[in-house]
C-alpha positions in Angstrom: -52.8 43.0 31.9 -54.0 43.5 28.3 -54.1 41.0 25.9 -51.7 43.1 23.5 -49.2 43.1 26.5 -49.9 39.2 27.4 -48.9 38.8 24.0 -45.8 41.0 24.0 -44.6 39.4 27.1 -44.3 36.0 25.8 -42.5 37.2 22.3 -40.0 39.0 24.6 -39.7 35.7 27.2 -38.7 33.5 24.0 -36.8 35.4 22.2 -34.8 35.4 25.4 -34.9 32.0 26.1 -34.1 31.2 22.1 -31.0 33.5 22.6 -29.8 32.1 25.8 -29.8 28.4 24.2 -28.0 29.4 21.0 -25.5 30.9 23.3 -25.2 27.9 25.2 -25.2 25.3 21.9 -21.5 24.1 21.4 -20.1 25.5 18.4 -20.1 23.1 15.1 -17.5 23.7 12.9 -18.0 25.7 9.4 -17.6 22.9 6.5 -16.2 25.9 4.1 -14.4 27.8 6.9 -10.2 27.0 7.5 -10.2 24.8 10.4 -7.4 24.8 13.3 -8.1 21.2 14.8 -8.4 17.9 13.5 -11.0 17.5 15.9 -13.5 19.9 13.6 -12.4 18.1 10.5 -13.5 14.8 11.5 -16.8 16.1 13.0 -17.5 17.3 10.0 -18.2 13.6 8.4 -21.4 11.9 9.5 -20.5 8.9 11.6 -22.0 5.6 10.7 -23.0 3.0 13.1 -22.9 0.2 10.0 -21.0 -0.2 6.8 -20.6 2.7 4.4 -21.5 2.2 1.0 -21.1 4.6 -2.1 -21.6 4.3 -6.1 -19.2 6.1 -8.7 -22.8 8.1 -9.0 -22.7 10.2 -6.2 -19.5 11.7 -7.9 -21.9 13.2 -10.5 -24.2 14.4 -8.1 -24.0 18.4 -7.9 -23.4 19.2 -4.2 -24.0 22.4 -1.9 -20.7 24.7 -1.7 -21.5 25.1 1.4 -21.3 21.3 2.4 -17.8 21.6 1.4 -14.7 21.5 3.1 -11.6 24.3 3.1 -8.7 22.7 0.6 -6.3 24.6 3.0 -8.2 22.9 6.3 -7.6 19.3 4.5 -3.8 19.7 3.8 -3.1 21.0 7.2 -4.2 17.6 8.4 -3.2 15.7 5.5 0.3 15.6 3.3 -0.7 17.7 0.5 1.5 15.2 -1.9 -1.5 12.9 -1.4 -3.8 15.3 -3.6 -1.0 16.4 -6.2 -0.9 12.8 -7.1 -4.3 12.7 -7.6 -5.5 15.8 -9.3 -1.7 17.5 -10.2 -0.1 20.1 -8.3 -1.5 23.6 -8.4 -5.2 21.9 -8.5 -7.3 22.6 -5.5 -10.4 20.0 -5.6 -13.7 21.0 -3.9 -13.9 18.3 -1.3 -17.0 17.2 0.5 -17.4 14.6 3.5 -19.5 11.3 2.9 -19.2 9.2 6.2 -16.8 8.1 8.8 -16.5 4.6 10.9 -14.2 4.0 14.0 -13.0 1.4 15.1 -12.6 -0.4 18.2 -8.9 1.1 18.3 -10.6 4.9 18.1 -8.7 4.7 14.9 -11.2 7.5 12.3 -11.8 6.5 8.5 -12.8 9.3 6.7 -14.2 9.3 3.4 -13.9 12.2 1.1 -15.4 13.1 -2.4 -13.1 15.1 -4.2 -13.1 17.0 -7.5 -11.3 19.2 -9.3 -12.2 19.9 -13.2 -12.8 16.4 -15.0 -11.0 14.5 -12.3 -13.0 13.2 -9.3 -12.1 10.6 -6.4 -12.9 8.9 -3.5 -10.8 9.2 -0.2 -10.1 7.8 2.4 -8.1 9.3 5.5 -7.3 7.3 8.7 -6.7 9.0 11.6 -5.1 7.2 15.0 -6.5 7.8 18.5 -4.5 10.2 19.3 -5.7 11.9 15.9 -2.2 11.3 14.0 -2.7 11.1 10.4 -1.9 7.7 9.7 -2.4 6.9 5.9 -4.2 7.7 2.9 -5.7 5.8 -0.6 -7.6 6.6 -3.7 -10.9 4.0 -3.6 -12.3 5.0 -6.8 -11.3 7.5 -9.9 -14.0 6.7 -12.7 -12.7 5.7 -16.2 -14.4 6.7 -19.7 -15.6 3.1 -20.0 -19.8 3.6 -20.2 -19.9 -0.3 -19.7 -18.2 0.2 -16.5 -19.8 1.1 -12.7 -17.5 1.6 -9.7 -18.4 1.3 -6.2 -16.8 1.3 -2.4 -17.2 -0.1 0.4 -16.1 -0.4 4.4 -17.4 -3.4 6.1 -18.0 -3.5 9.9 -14.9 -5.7 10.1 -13.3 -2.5 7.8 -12.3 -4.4 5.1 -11.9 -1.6 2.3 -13.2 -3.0 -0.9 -12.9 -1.0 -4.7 -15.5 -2.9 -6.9 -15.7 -2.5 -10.4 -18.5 -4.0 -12.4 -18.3 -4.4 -16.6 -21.5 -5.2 -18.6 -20.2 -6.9 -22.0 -21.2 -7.1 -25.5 -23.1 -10.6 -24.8 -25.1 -9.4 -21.9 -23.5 -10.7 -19.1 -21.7 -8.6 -16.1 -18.3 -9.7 -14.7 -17.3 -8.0 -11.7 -13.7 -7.3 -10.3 -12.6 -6.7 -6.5 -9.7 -5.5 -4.6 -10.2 -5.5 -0.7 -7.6 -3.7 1.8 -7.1 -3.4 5.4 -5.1 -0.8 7.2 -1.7 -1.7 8.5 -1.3 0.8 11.3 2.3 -0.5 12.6 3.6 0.0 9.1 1.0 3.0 8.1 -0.3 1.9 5.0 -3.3 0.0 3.0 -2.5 -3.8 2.7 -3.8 -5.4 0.0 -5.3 -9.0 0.9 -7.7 -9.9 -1.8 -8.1 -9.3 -5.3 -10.5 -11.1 -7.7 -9.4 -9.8 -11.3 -12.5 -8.8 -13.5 -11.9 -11.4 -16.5 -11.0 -14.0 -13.4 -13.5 -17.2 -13.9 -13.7 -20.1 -11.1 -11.9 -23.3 -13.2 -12.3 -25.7 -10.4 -14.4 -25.7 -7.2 -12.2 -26.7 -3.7 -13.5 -27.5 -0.5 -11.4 -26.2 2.5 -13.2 -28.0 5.0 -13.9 -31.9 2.7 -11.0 -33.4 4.9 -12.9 -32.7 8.5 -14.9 -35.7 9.3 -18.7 -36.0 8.8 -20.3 -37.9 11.6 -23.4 -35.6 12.7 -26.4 -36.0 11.3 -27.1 -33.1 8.5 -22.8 -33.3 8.0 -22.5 -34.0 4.4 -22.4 -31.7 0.8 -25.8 -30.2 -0.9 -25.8 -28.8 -4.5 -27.9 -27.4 -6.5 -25.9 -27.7 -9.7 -21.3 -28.4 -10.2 -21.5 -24.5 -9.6 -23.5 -24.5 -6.3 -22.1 -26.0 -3.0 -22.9 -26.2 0.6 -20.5 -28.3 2.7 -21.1 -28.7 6.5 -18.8 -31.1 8.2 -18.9 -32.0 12.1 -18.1 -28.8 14.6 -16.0 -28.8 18.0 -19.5 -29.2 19.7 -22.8 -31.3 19.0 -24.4 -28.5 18.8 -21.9 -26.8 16.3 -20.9 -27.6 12.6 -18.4 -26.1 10.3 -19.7 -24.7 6.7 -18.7 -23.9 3.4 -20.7 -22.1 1.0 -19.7 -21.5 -2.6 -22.7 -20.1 -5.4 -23.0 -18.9 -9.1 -26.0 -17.3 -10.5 -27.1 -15.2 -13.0 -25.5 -17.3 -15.7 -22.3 -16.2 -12.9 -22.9 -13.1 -12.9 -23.2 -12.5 -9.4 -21.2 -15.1 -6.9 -20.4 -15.6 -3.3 -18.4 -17.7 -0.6 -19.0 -17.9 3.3 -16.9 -20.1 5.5 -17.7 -20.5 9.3 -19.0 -22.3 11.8 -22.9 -22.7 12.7 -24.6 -23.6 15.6 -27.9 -25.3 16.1 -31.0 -23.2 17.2 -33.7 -26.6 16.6 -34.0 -30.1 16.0 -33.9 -29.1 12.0 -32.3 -25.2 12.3 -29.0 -23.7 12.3 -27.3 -20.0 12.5 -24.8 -18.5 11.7 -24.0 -15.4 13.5 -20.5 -13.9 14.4 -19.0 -10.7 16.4 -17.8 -8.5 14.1 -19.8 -9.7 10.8 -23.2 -8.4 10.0 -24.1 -11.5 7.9 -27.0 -13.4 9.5 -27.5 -16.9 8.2 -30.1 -19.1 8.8 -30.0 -23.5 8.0 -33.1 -25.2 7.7 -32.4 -29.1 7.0 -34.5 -31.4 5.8 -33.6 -35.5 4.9 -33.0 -34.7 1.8 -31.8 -31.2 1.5 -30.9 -27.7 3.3 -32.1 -24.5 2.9 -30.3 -21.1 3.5 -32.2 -18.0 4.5 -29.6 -14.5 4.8 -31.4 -13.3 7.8 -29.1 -9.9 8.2 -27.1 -8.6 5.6 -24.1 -10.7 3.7 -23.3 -8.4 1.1 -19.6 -8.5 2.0 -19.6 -12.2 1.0 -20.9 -11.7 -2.5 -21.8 -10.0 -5.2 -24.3 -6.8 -5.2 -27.0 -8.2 -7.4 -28.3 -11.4 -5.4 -28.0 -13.3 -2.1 -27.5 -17.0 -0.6 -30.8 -17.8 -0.7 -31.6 -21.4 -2.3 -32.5 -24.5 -1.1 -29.8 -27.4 -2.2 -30.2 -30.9 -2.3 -28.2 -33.1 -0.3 -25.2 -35.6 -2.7 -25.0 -39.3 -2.0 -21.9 -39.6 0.2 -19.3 -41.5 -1.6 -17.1 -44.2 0.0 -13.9 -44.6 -1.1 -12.7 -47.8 -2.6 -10.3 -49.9 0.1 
């Protein structure tokens, strides 16, 4: 055989085999084409094996058409009441998947970027194991405020957080936060935190000061009336229960932890929980501890720093008899 045939033979044998694969590929389902099951609406948003995190400026970001998806596919899923609150009725916003979690329940949150004119939006659907829409909610709608940022989150836990962060005329940043849950017996968003943006910390509790302190590192470090690690004696010998409360940044940026720890050395601790990705490490010394975020705690504080610090430990006061 020729060479010039050789050659033609193996162009022929994989176009063939290129052709039989396609033919054999599953189907994905067109992002700007009307879809007829839920099933190709939510395989159209990545799926994220962590937490999903998105600024206000991805909303500003120009996206492909063609990574869209079909207003008319969206409200055959979803009540279409849900969007005519949002963007008024008649209005048909250019929607475009950014991720999707699910849960241990096979329950689906979707989150959507919307935008129609002026008016742009984060949503996010839920959708039940049996693929039932089950509820909607608005995360983010920017305001005309340049001093403002917005962000959202979904922690692996799937606490739903809309965080709004204000530089003011001094300098300093104040943030604000409103964290939800989904209520799927009554299907809706529940509300369960909110920290207001003006909202400043007057006086400094400790939820755990009542349990007794008998172990050897159980007592309070600080670094300053602002700063405050508690531990306090655990179920075990090898446990302790923990508080941690921090400022920075002239408070700026703050956070708050509550758990329980277990000992991994003679002088070492870690926290480390199913179903939180926060990672944190104790190193005690006789005087002090330091903490060390091994894995990410960002759900326990602000954007802009961490828990890391070293704290020195307070002379335990007796009280009078």
């Amino acid at each position: 055989m020729s060479k010039l045939k050789k050659g033609l033979f193996f162009i022929i044998v994989l176009f063939v085999i290129g052709l039989l694969t396609a033919c054999n590929e599953k189907k994905k389902p067109i992002a700007d084409g009307e879809l007829t099951d839920v099933k190709d609406l939510i395989a159209l948003f990545p799926k994220s094996s962590g937490a999903l995190y998105f600024g206000d400026t991805i909303l500003f970001k120009k996206t492909k058409d063609t990574a869209g998806i079909n207003y008319k596919s969206i409200i055959k899923f979803v009540p279409d009441s849900i969007l005519s609150k949002i963007f008024g009725k008649g209005l048909k916003p250019n929607s475009y998947p950014l991720g999707r979690m699910e849960d241990d329940s096979k329950t689906n949150y979707l989150l959507l970027k919307a935008i129609a004119g002026e008016t742009k939006a984060f949503l996010l659907f839920c959708f039940d194991k049996n693929e039932k829409f089950v509820a909607a909610i608005n995360l983010l709608k920017p305001d005309a405020s340049p001093a403002t940022t917005q962000s959202v989150s979904i922690d692996r836990n799937y606490n739903i957080s809309k965080i709004i962060s204000r530089r003011n005329a001094d300098g300093t940043v104040s943030d604000g936060k409103d964290v939800y849950v989904l209520n799927n017996d009554a299907r809706n968003f529940m509300l369960i935190m909110t920290e207001q943006l003006d909202e400043k910390v007057k006086e400094q509790i400790n939820p755990i000061d009542t349990l007794p302190r008998k172990q050897k590192y159980a007592a309070d470090y600080s670094s300053d009336k602002n700063n405050l690690v508690s531990i306090r004696d655990g179920k075990k010998a090898d446990q302790f229960n923990f508080f941690i409360r921090f400022e920075k940044e002239k408070g700026q940026c703050n956070g708050e932890l509550k758990g329980e720890a277990k000992f991994t050395g003679k002088n070492t601790a870690e926290y480390k929980e199913n179903g939180d990705p926060c990672v944190m490490q104790f190193i005690f010394s006789p005087t002090s501890v330091t903490l060390k975020e091994v894995d990410g705690c960002g759900s326990h504080r602000g954007l802009r720093c961490s828990f890391n610090g070293n704290y020195a430990k307070k002379k335990s006061i007796k009280p009078k008899k």
